[in-house]
mmCIF file of C-alpha atoms in Angstrom:
data_model
loop_
_atom_site.group_PDB
_atom_site.id
_atom_site.type_symbol
_atom_site.label_atom_id
_atom_site.label_comp_id
_atom_site.label_asym_id
_atom_site.label_seq_id
_atom_site.Cartn_x
_atom_site.Cartn_y
_atom_site.Cartn_z
ATOM 1 C CA MET N 1 3.284 -159.395 -36.603
ATOM 2 C CA PHE N 2 1.367 -161.633 -34.229
ATOM 3 C CA ARG N 3 1.136 -164.349 -36.916
ATOM 4 C CA ILE N 4 4.939 -164.286 -37.452
ATOM 5 C CA ASN N 5 5.627 -164.640 -33.755
ATOM 6 C CA PHE N 6 3.124 -167.454 -33.533
ATOM 7 C CA ARG N 7 4.936 -169.312 -36.312
ATOM 8 C CA TYR N 8 8.262 -168.870 -34.534
ATOM 9 C CA ILE N 9 6.748 -170.141 -31.318
ATOM 10 C CA LEU N 10 5.267 -173.146 -33.132
ATOM 11 C CA LEU N 11 8.612 -173.918 -34.808
ATOM 12 C CA ILE N 12 10.510 -173.682 -31.515
ATOM 13 C CA THR N 13 7.921 -175.933 -29.845
ATOM 14 C CA LEU N 14 8.247 -178.572 -32.567
ATOM 15 C CA LEU N 15 12.060 -178.478 -32.456
ATOM 16 C CA THR N 16 12.015 -178.781 -28.675
ATOM 17 C CA ALA N 17 9.650 -181.762 -28.861
ATOM 18 C CA CYS N 18 11.821 -183.498 -31.467
ATOM 19 C CA PHE N 19 14.974 -182.833 -29.453
ATOM 20 C CA SER N 20 13.329 -184.181 -26.302
ATOM 21 C CA ALA N 21 12.163 -187.326 -28.123
ATOM 22 C CA ASP N 22 15.628 -187.906 -29.599
ATOM 23 C CA SER N 23 17.205 -187.369 -26.187
ATOM 24 C CA ALA N 24 14.831 -189.917 -24.655
ATOM 25 C CA VAL N 25 15.669 -192.479 -27.353
ATOM 26 C CA ILE N 26 19.415 -191.876 -26.944
ATOM 27 C CA ALA N 27 19.081 -192.174 -23.176
ATOM 28 C CA GLN N 28 17.180 -195.457 -23.562
ATOM 29 C CA VAL N 29 19.812 -196.846 -25.955
ATOM 30 C CA ARG N 30 22.553 -195.753 -23.584
ATOM 31 C CA ASP N 31 20.797 -197.432 -20.628
ATOM 32 C CA ASP N 32 20.435 -200.656 -22.651
ATOM 33 C CA ILE N 33 24.151 -200.602 -23.473
ATOM 34 C CA LYS N 34 25.029 -200.070 -19.816
ATOM 35 C CA THR N 35 23.286 -203.340 -18.930
ATOM 36 C CA GLN N 36 25.615 -205.142 -21.375
ATOM 37 C CA LEU N 37 28.817 -203.689 -19.929
ATOM 38 C CA ARG N 38 31.022 -206.216 -18.176
ATOM 39 C CA ILE N 39 34.671 -207.237 -18.065
ATOM 40 C CA PRO N 40 34.835 -210.767 -19.565
ATOM 41 C CA ASP N 41 36.891 -213.713 -18.374
ATOM 42 C CA SER N 42 39.760 -215.219 -20.381
ATOM 43 C CA LEU N 43 37.453 -217.717 -22.134
ATOM 44 C CA HIS N 44 35.306 -215.037 -23.757
ATOM 45 C CA ILE N 45 35.782 -212.173 -26.155
ATOM 46 C CA GLN N 46 33.555 -209.212 -26.981
ATOM 47 C CA ILE N 47 32.368 -207.815 -30.291
ATOM 48 C CA ILE N 48 31.426 -204.133 -30.239
ATOM 49 C CA THR N 49 29.469 -202.642 -33.134
ATOM 50 C CA THR N 50 29.241 -198.850 -33.284
ATOM 51 C CA PHE N 51 26.628 -196.706 -34.997
ATOM 52 C CA ASP N 52 29.039 -196.029 -37.884
ATOM 53 C CA GLN N 53 29.020 -199.852 -38.464
ATOM 54 C CA SER N 54 32.625 -200.439 -37.393
ATOM 55 C CA ILE N 55 33.178 -203.812 -35.680
ATOM 56 C CA ASN N 56 35.872 -204.317 -33.049
ATOM 57 C CA PHE N 57 37.026 -207.573 -31.429
ATOM 58 C CA GLY N 58 38.571 -207.482 -27.969
ATOM 59 C CA ARG N 59 37.761 -207.117 -24.283
ATOM 60 C CA ILE N 60 36.500 -204.308 -22.075
ATOM 61 C CA ILE N 61 39.163 -203.591 -19.440
ATOM 62 C CA ASN N 62 37.702 -200.447 -17.859
ATOM 63 C CA ILE N 63 34.185 -199.038 -17.523
ATOM 64 C CA ALA N 64 33.630 -195.313 -16.857
ATOM 65 C CA GLU N 65 30.470 -193.232 -16.635
ATOM 66 C CA ASP N 66 30.391 -192.242 -20.306
ATOM 67 C CA GLN N 67 33.001 -194.417 -22.034
ATOM 68 C CA ILE N 68 34.852 -197.728 -21.953
ATOM 69 C CA VAL N 69 38.444 -198.741 -22.561
ATOM 70 C CA PHE N 70 38.499 -201.613 -25.062
ATOM 71 C CA LYS N 71 41.618 -203.738 -25.578
ATOM 72 C CA THR N 72 42.121 -205.102 -29.109
ATOM 73 C CA GLU N 73 45.065 -206.834 -30.748
ATOM 74 C CA TYR N 74 46.029 -203.431 -32.204
ATOM 75 C CA GLY N 75 45.961 -201.514 -28.917
ATOM 76 C CA LEU N 76 43.571 -199.704 -26.593
ATOM 77 C CA LEU N 77 40.444 -197.879 -27.762
ATOM 78 C CA LYS N 78 38.409 -195.371 -25.788
ATOM 79 C CA ILE N 79 34.826 -195.733 -27.021
ATOM 80 C CA PRO N 80 32.052 -193.363 -25.845
ATOM 81 C CA LEU N 81 28.911 -195.205 -24.739
ATOM 82 C CA SER N 82 26.847 -192.958 -27.021
ATOM 83 C CA LYS N 83 28.584 -194.479 -30.073
ATOM 84 C CA ILE N 84 28.028 -198.141 -29.135
ATOM 85 C CA LYS N 85 25.196 -199.885 -30.969
ATOM 86 C CA GLU N 86 25.680 -203.454 -29.712
ATOM 87 C CA ILE N 87 27.941 -205.532 -27.471
ATOM 88 C CA GLN N 88 28.187 -209.307 -27.906
ATOM 89 C CA THR N 89 30.072 -211.588 -25.543
ATOM 90 C CA VAL N 90 31.034 -214.887 -27.198
ATOM 91 C CA ALA N 91 33.300 -217.838 -26.496
ATOM 92 C CA ILE N 92 36.804 -217.200 -27.783
ATOM 93 C CA SER N 93 36.585 -220.517 -29.671
ATOM 94 C CA ARG N 94 33.988 -218.889 -31.987
ATOM 95 C CA ILE N 95 36.608 -216.497 -33.391
ATOM 96 C CA LYS N 96 38.316 -218.032 -36.427
ATOM 97 C CA LYS N 97 41.008 -216.061 -38.268
ATOM 98 C CA GLY N 98 39.599 -212.766 -37.043
ATOM 99 C CA ASP N 99 35.971 -213.578 -37.933
ATOM 100 C CA TYR N 100 33.105 -214.472 -35.617
ATOM 101 C CA TRP N 101 31.679 -217.856 -36.571
ATOM 102 C CA LEU N 102 27.958 -217.830 -35.871
ATOM 103 C CA PRO N 103 26.539 -220.753 -33.890
ATOM 104 C CA ASN N 104 24.717 -223.321 -36.010
ATOM 105 C CA PRO N 105 21.044 -222.234 -35.759
ATOM 106 C CA ASN N 106 19.844 -225.762 -36.641
ATOM 107 C CA SER N 107 22.042 -227.890 -34.378
ATOM 108 C CA THR N 108 19.143 -229.994 -33.030
ATOM 109 C CA ARG N 109 18.600 -231.737 -36.381
ATOM 110 C CA LEU N 110 20.534 -233.071 -39.330
ATOM 111 C CA PHE N 111 18.110 -232.855 -42.256
ATOM 112 C CA PHE N 112 14.907 -234.415 -40.948
ATOM 113 C CA ALA N 113 16.483 -236.721 -38.361
ATOM 114 C CA PRO N 114 17.166 -235.397 -34.859
ATOM 115 C CA SER N 115 20.529 -234.973 -33.237
ATOM 116 C CA ALA N 116 20.890 -235.492 -29.464
ATOM 117 C CA ARG N 117 21.154 -231.734 -28.917
ATOM 118 C CA LEU N 118 18.168 -229.883 -27.520
ATOM 119 C CA LEU N 119 16.770 -226.391 -27.668
ATOM 120 C CA LYS N 120 17.422 -224.136 -24.706
ATOM 121 C CA LYS N 121 14.419 -223.201 -22.579
ATOM 122 C CA GLY N 122 12.397 -220.554 -24.396
ATOM 123 C CA ASP N 123 14.115 -221.074 -27.762
ATOM 124 C CA GLY N 124 12.234 -222.363 -30.774
ATOM 125 C CA TYR N 125 12.089 -222.556 -34.542
ATOM 126 C CA PHE N 126 9.756 -222.768 -37.503
ATOM 127 C CA SER N 127 10.681 -225.257 -40.230
ATOM 128 C CA SER N 128 9.577 -225.986 -43.766
ATOM 129 C CA TYR N 129 10.468 -229.209 -45.591
ATOM 130 C CA TYR N 130 9.968 -229.209 -49.353
ATOM 131 C CA LEU N 131 7.907 -226.025 -48.810
ATOM 132 C CA PHE N 132 4.733 -227.993 -47.945
ATOM 133 C CA LEU N 133 5.589 -229.830 -44.706
ATOM 134 C CA MET N 134 5.561 -227.211 -41.949
ATOM 135 C CA GLY N 135 6.828 -227.675 -38.409
ATOM 136 C CA VAL N 136 7.534 -225.869 -35.165
ATOM 137 C CA ALA N 137 9.607 -226.811 -32.107
ATOM 138 C CA TYR N 138 10.014 -225.199 -28.702
ATOM 139 C CA GLY N 139 12.258 -225.745 -25.696
ATOM 140 C CA LEU N 140 9.985 -226.272 -22.689
ATOM 141 C CA THR N 141 13.099 -226.710 -20.542
ATOM 142 C CA ASP N 142 16.777 -227.230 -21.325
ATOM 143 C CA LYS N 143 16.050 -230.989 -21.375
ATOM 144 C CA ILE N 144 12.609 -231.160 -23.007
ATOM 145 C CA THR N 145 11.876 -230.100 -26.577
ATOM 146 C CA ILE N 146 8.396 -230.480 -28.037
ATOM 147 C CA GLY N 147 7.667 -230.198 -31.738
ATOM 148 C CA GLY N 148 5.033 -230.926 -34.314
ATOM 149 C CA GLY N 149 3.706 -229.964 -37.679
ATOM 150 C CA VAL N 150 1.331 -230.439 -40.550
ATOM 151 C CA SER N 151 1.443 -230.733 -44.308
ATOM 152 C CA LEU N 152 -0.063 -227.904 -46.341
ATOM 153 C CA LEU N 153 -0.765 -229.627 -49.629
ATOM 154 C CA PRO N 154 -2.716 -227.276 -51.911
ATOM 155 C CA GLY N 155 -6.214 -228.402 -52.830
ATOM 156 C CA VAL N 156 -6.236 -231.089 -50.120
ATOM 157 C CA ASP N 157 -8.869 -231.138 -47.375
ATOM 158 C CA PRO N 158 -7.645 -230.755 -43.768
ATOM 159 C CA HIS N 159 -8.516 -234.362 -42.845
ATOM 160 C CA GLU N 160 -6.337 -235.550 -45.730
ATOM 161 C CA GLN N 161 -3.238 -233.701 -44.530
ATOM 162 C CA ILE N 162 -0.356 -235.247 -42.548
ATOM 163 C CA PHE N 163 0.017 -234.353 -38.856
ATOM 164 C CA PHE N 164 3.055 -235.193 -36.729
ATOM 165 C CA LEU N 165 4.556 -234.760 -33.241
ATOM 166 C CA THR N 166 8.271 -234.820 -32.347
ATOM 167 C CA PRO N 167 8.919 -234.788 -28.577
ATOM 168 C CA LYS N 168 12.542 -235.188 -27.424
ATOM 169 C CA LEU N 169 14.015 -235.680 -23.947
ATOM 170 C CA GLY N 170 17.623 -235.040 -22.982
ATOM 171 C CA ILE N 171 19.092 -237.922 -20.972
ATOM 172 C CA ALA N 172 22.690 -236.863 -20.379
ATOM 173 C CA SER N 173 25.111 -234.248 -21.660
ATOM 174 C CA THR N 174 28.848 -233.620 -21.454
ATOM 175 C CA LYS N 175 31.063 -231.129 -23.249
ATOM 176 C CA LYS N 176 31.657 -233.538 -26.152
ATOM 177 C CA ALA N 177 28.638 -235.895 -26.093
ATOM 178 C CA GLN N 178 24.873 -235.694 -25.733
ATOM 179 C CA PHE N 179 22.290 -238.466 -25.293
ATOM 180 C CA ALA N 180 18.565 -238.129 -25.935
ATOM 181 C CA ALA N 181 15.399 -240.122 -26.580
ATOM 182 C CA GLY N 182 12.294 -239.163 -28.457
ATOM 183 C CA ALA N 183 9.602 -240.075 -30.910
ATOM 184 C CA LEU N 184 8.134 -239.234 -34.274
ATOM 185 C CA VAL N 185 4.373 -239.853 -34.243
ATOM 186 C CA MET N 186 2.580 -239.301 -37.535
ATOM 187 C CA LYS N 187 -1.115 -239.271 -38.429
ATOM 188 C CA LEU N 188 -1.618 -240.243 -42.056
ATOM 189 C CA PRO N 189 -4.507 -238.956 -44.185
ATOM 190 C CA ASP N 190 -7.919 -240.632 -43.931
ATOM 191 C CA PHE N 191 -8.305 -241.534 -47.589
ATOM 192 C CA ASP N 192 -10.863 -244.264 -46.855
ATOM 193 C CA ASP N 193 -14.086 -243.007 -45.271
ATOM 194 C CA ASP N 194 -14.815 -246.485 -43.873
ATOM 195 C CA GLU N 195 -11.436 -247.021 -42.199
ATOM 196 C CA LYS N 196 -9.421 -244.664 -40.054
ATOM 197 C CA ALA N 197 -5.785 -244.219 -41.049
ATOM 198 C CA PRO N 198 -3.310 -245.653 -38.508
ATOM 199 C CA LEU N 199 -0.791 -243.810 -36.387
ATOM 200 C CA ILE N 200 2.735 -244.579 -37.522
ATOM 201 C CA GLY N 201 6.101 -243.513 -36.231
ATOM 202 C CA VAL N 202 9.263 -244.447 -34.393
ATOM 203 C CA PHE N 203 10.570 -244.358 -30.827
ATOM 204 C CA TYR N 204 14.309 -243.732 -30.800
ATOM 205 C CA GLY N 205 17.471 -243.095 -28.852
ATOM 206 C CA VAL N 206 20.205 -240.888 -30.287
ATOM 207 C CA THR N 207 23.767 -239.893 -29.442
ATOM 208 C CA THR N 208 25.754 -236.927 -30.767
ATOM 209 C CA ILE N 209 29.519 -236.852 -30.296
ATOM 210 C CA GLY N 210 31.745 -233.877 -31.072
ATOM 211 C CA GLY N 211 31.829 -230.119 -30.871
ATOM 212 C CA PRO N 212 29.813 -227.348 -32.525
ATOM 213 C CA ASP N 213 31.882 -227.404 -35.737
ATOM 214 C CA ALA N 214 32.186 -231.176 -36.289
ATOM 215 C CA SER N 215 29.949 -233.910 -34.905
ATOM 216 C CA LEU N 216 28.772 -237.472 -35.469
ATOM 217 C CA THR N 217 25.192 -238.558 -34.694
ATOM 218 C CA MET N 218 24.058 -242.172 -34.247
ATOM 219 C CA GLY N 219 20.479 -243.258 -33.681
ATOM 220 C CA LEU N 220 18.506 -246.466 -33.177
ATOM 221 C CA GLY N 221 14.735 -246.752 -33.198
ATOM 222 C CA TYR N 222 11.781 -249.076 -33.450
ATOM 223 C CA GLY N 223 9.007 -248.253 -35.869
ATOM 224 C CA PHE N 224 5.357 -248.881 -35.112
ATOM 225 C CA VAL N 225 1.925 -248.914 -36.733
ATOM 226 C CA ASP N 226 -0.738 -248.303 -34.084
ATOM 227 C CA ASN N 227 0.092 -250.896 -31.379
ATOM 228 C CA ASP N 228 2.303 -253.119 -33.551
ATOM 229 C CA PHE N 229 6.075 -252.613 -33.249
ATOM 230 C CA ALA N 230 8.772 -253.693 -35.698
ATOM 231 C CA ASP N 231 10.818 -256.781 -34.799
ATOM 232 C CA LYS N 232 14.076 -255.159 -35.857
ATOM 233 C CA PRO N 233 15.395 -251.632 -35.290
ATOM 234 C CA LEU N 234 16.191 -249.017 -37.867
ATOM 235 C CA LEU N 235 19.618 -247.382 -37.721
ATOM 236 C CA MET N 236 20.664 -243.832 -38.525
ATOM 237 C CA LEU N 237 24.175 -242.463 -38.930
ATOM 238 C CA GLY N 238 24.913 -238.871 -39.831
ATOM 239 C CA GLY N 239 27.050 -235.892 -39.102
ATOM 240 C CA GLU N 240 28.008 -232.288 -39.713
ATOM 241 C CA LYS N 241 31.278 -230.581 -40.604
ATOM 242 C CA ARG N 242 31.664 -226.808 -40.583
ATOM 243 C CA LEU N 243 33.310 -225.636 -43.810
ATOM 244 C CA SER N 244 33.265 -221.873 -43.318
ATOM 245 C CA ARG N 245 31.629 -219.095 -41.317
ATOM 246 C CA ARG N 246 28.213 -219.640 -42.928
ATOM 247 C CA LEU N 247 28.480 -223.084 -44.521
ATOM 248 C CA ALA N 248 28.502 -226.688 -43.281
ATOM 249 C CA PHE N 249 28.450 -230.149 -44.847
ATOM 250 C CA VAL N 250 25.641 -232.419 -43.573
ATOM 251 C CA SER N 251 24.919 -236.110 -44.138
ATOM 252 C CA GLU N 252 22.049 -238.304 -42.906
ATOM 253 C CA ASN N 253 21.886 -242.042 -43.693
ATOM 254 C CA TRP N 254 19.384 -244.785 -42.834
ATOM 255 C CA VAL N 255 19.356 -248.581 -42.649
ATOM 256 C CA MET N 256 15.755 -249.816 -42.375
ATOM 257 C CA PRO N 257 14.494 -253.314 -41.553
ATOM 258 C CA GLY N 258 13.099 -255.123 -44.571
ATOM 259 C CA VAL N 259 14.860 -252.765 -46.995
ATOM 260 C CA ASP N 260 17.883 -254.249 -48.752
ATOM 261 C CA ASN N 261 19.772 -251.031 -49.464
ATOM 262 C CA PRO N 262 20.565 -248.061 -47.196
ATOM 263 C CA PHE N 263 19.239 -244.574 -47.862
ATOM 264 C CA ILE N 264 22.022 -241.994 -47.997
ATOM 265 C CA SER N 265 22.120 -238.212 -48.241
ATOM 266 C CA TYR N 266 24.717 -235.491 -48.633
ATOM 267 C CA GLY N 267 24.351 -231.763 -48.820
ATOM 268 C CA VAL N 268 25.202 -228.337 -47.464
ATOM 269 C CA ARG N 269 23.706 -226.026 -44.887
ATOM 270 C CA PHE N 270 23.780 -222.266 -45.417
ATOM 271 C CA PHE N 271 23.011 -220.202 -42.339
ATOM 272 C CA GLY N 272 22.934 -216.828 -40.680
ATOM 273 C CA GLU N 273 22.143 -215.843 -37.123
ATOM 274 C CA LYS N 274 18.480 -216.950 -37.234
ATOM 275 C CA LEU N 275 17.934 -218.683 -40.581
ATOM 276 C CA SER N 276 19.333 -221.860 -42.115
ATOM 277 C CA VAL N 277 18.740 -223.447 -45.520
ATOM 278 C CA ASP N 278 19.614 -227.064 -46.327
ATOM 279 C CA LEU N 279 20.191 -228.201 -49.914
ATOM 280 C CA ALA N 280 20.869 -231.911 -50.269
ATOM 281 C CA LEU N 281 20.515 -235.029 -52.397
ATOM 282 C CA TRP N 282 18.990 -238.358 -51.332
ATOM 283 C CA ASN N 283 19.900 -241.681 -52.883
ATOM 284 C CA VAL N 284 19.747 -245.456 -52.459
ATOM 285 C CA LEU N 285 23.111 -247.157 -52.038
ATOM 286 C CA SER N 286 22.844 -249.934 -54.627
ATOM 287 C CA LYS N 287 24.236 -250.954 -57.984
ATOM 288 C CA ASP N 288 21.398 -248.984 -59.590
ATOM 289 C CA ILE N 289 22.265 -245.784 -57.735
ATOM 290 C CA PHE N 290 20.755 -242.693 -59.322
ATOM 291 C CA PHE N 291 23.364 -239.943 -59.621
ATOM 292 C CA PRO N 292 23.457 -237.336 -58.227
ATOM 293 C CA GLY N 293 20.244 -238.129 -56.310
ATOM 294 C CA PHE N 294 16.786 -236.852 -55.442
ATOM 295 C CA PRO N 295 16.865 -233.184 -54.368
ATOM 296 C CA TYR N 296 15.946 -232.108 -50.847
ATOM 297 C CA VAL N 297 15.399 -228.628 -49.400
ATOM 298 C CA ASP N 298 14.377 -227.250 -46.024
ATOM 299 C CA PHE N 299 14.260 -223.876 -44.284
ATOM 300 C CA VAL N 300 14.531 -223.266 -40.535
ATOM 301 C CA PHE N 301 13.905 -219.924 -38.819
ATOM 302 C CA ASN N 302 14.792 -219.535 -35.127
ATOM 303 C CA PHE N 303 12.878 -217.390 -32.667
#
């Protein structure tokens, strides 16, 4: 008899502990949601996701102790706080035909070339070009982005890998135009034991004109090898055009001093909230153009 009672007591204790833990988790979730509750202005809209995975677009118009009143295009909804999983407040311009268009997670670059847009303070990303050239960038402030990377060629010693730095400084910014300056500094492999490989790179200025869904980027830079600078600048012209919620067209094109024909590229960018993938083709604009071009791929993950 004593053993049976002991089992009941143990069962009740376990159930009580589980219930208390669940209650604590629910309370924590509810407290987190409460910090997101606000009535937005006319330029913003809210997206509420509930635990049953329903998604509602609208605006909170009233906040009570345990529920909100949410105004949608179909009418008013009373949503208990306990059912809300997430609240996002976004610019109303990001809603296209009833869908939320995610921000471009790779807006600071075209393919490899930079745009004039910068990372926000504390934002960053990891990048991989052709799967073997790895990079990272971080927003030190809203106007200073620092980046760098290294090649990871299999079977190659560390001193024979490529190292690079990509600092960028924001100069000016308006709603429709950004201006920045920066550099690409690259350390080539030391293939010759008797001679150290030079530093090569480019110092540049770049301008991006347009909005988040369509923009044009123009850049001008001077290349260098150690302390020797090129006599003529290189030019870059590129742009992006949003095609759908998760797809954009991207082009990046170069005119280089001493090279008769421009380098051109064209491709698409697939992206989600944190990840983007670029698939493109590079070519030389000449009578001997190789169609469709040399393939290019990169991956960018935001953190």
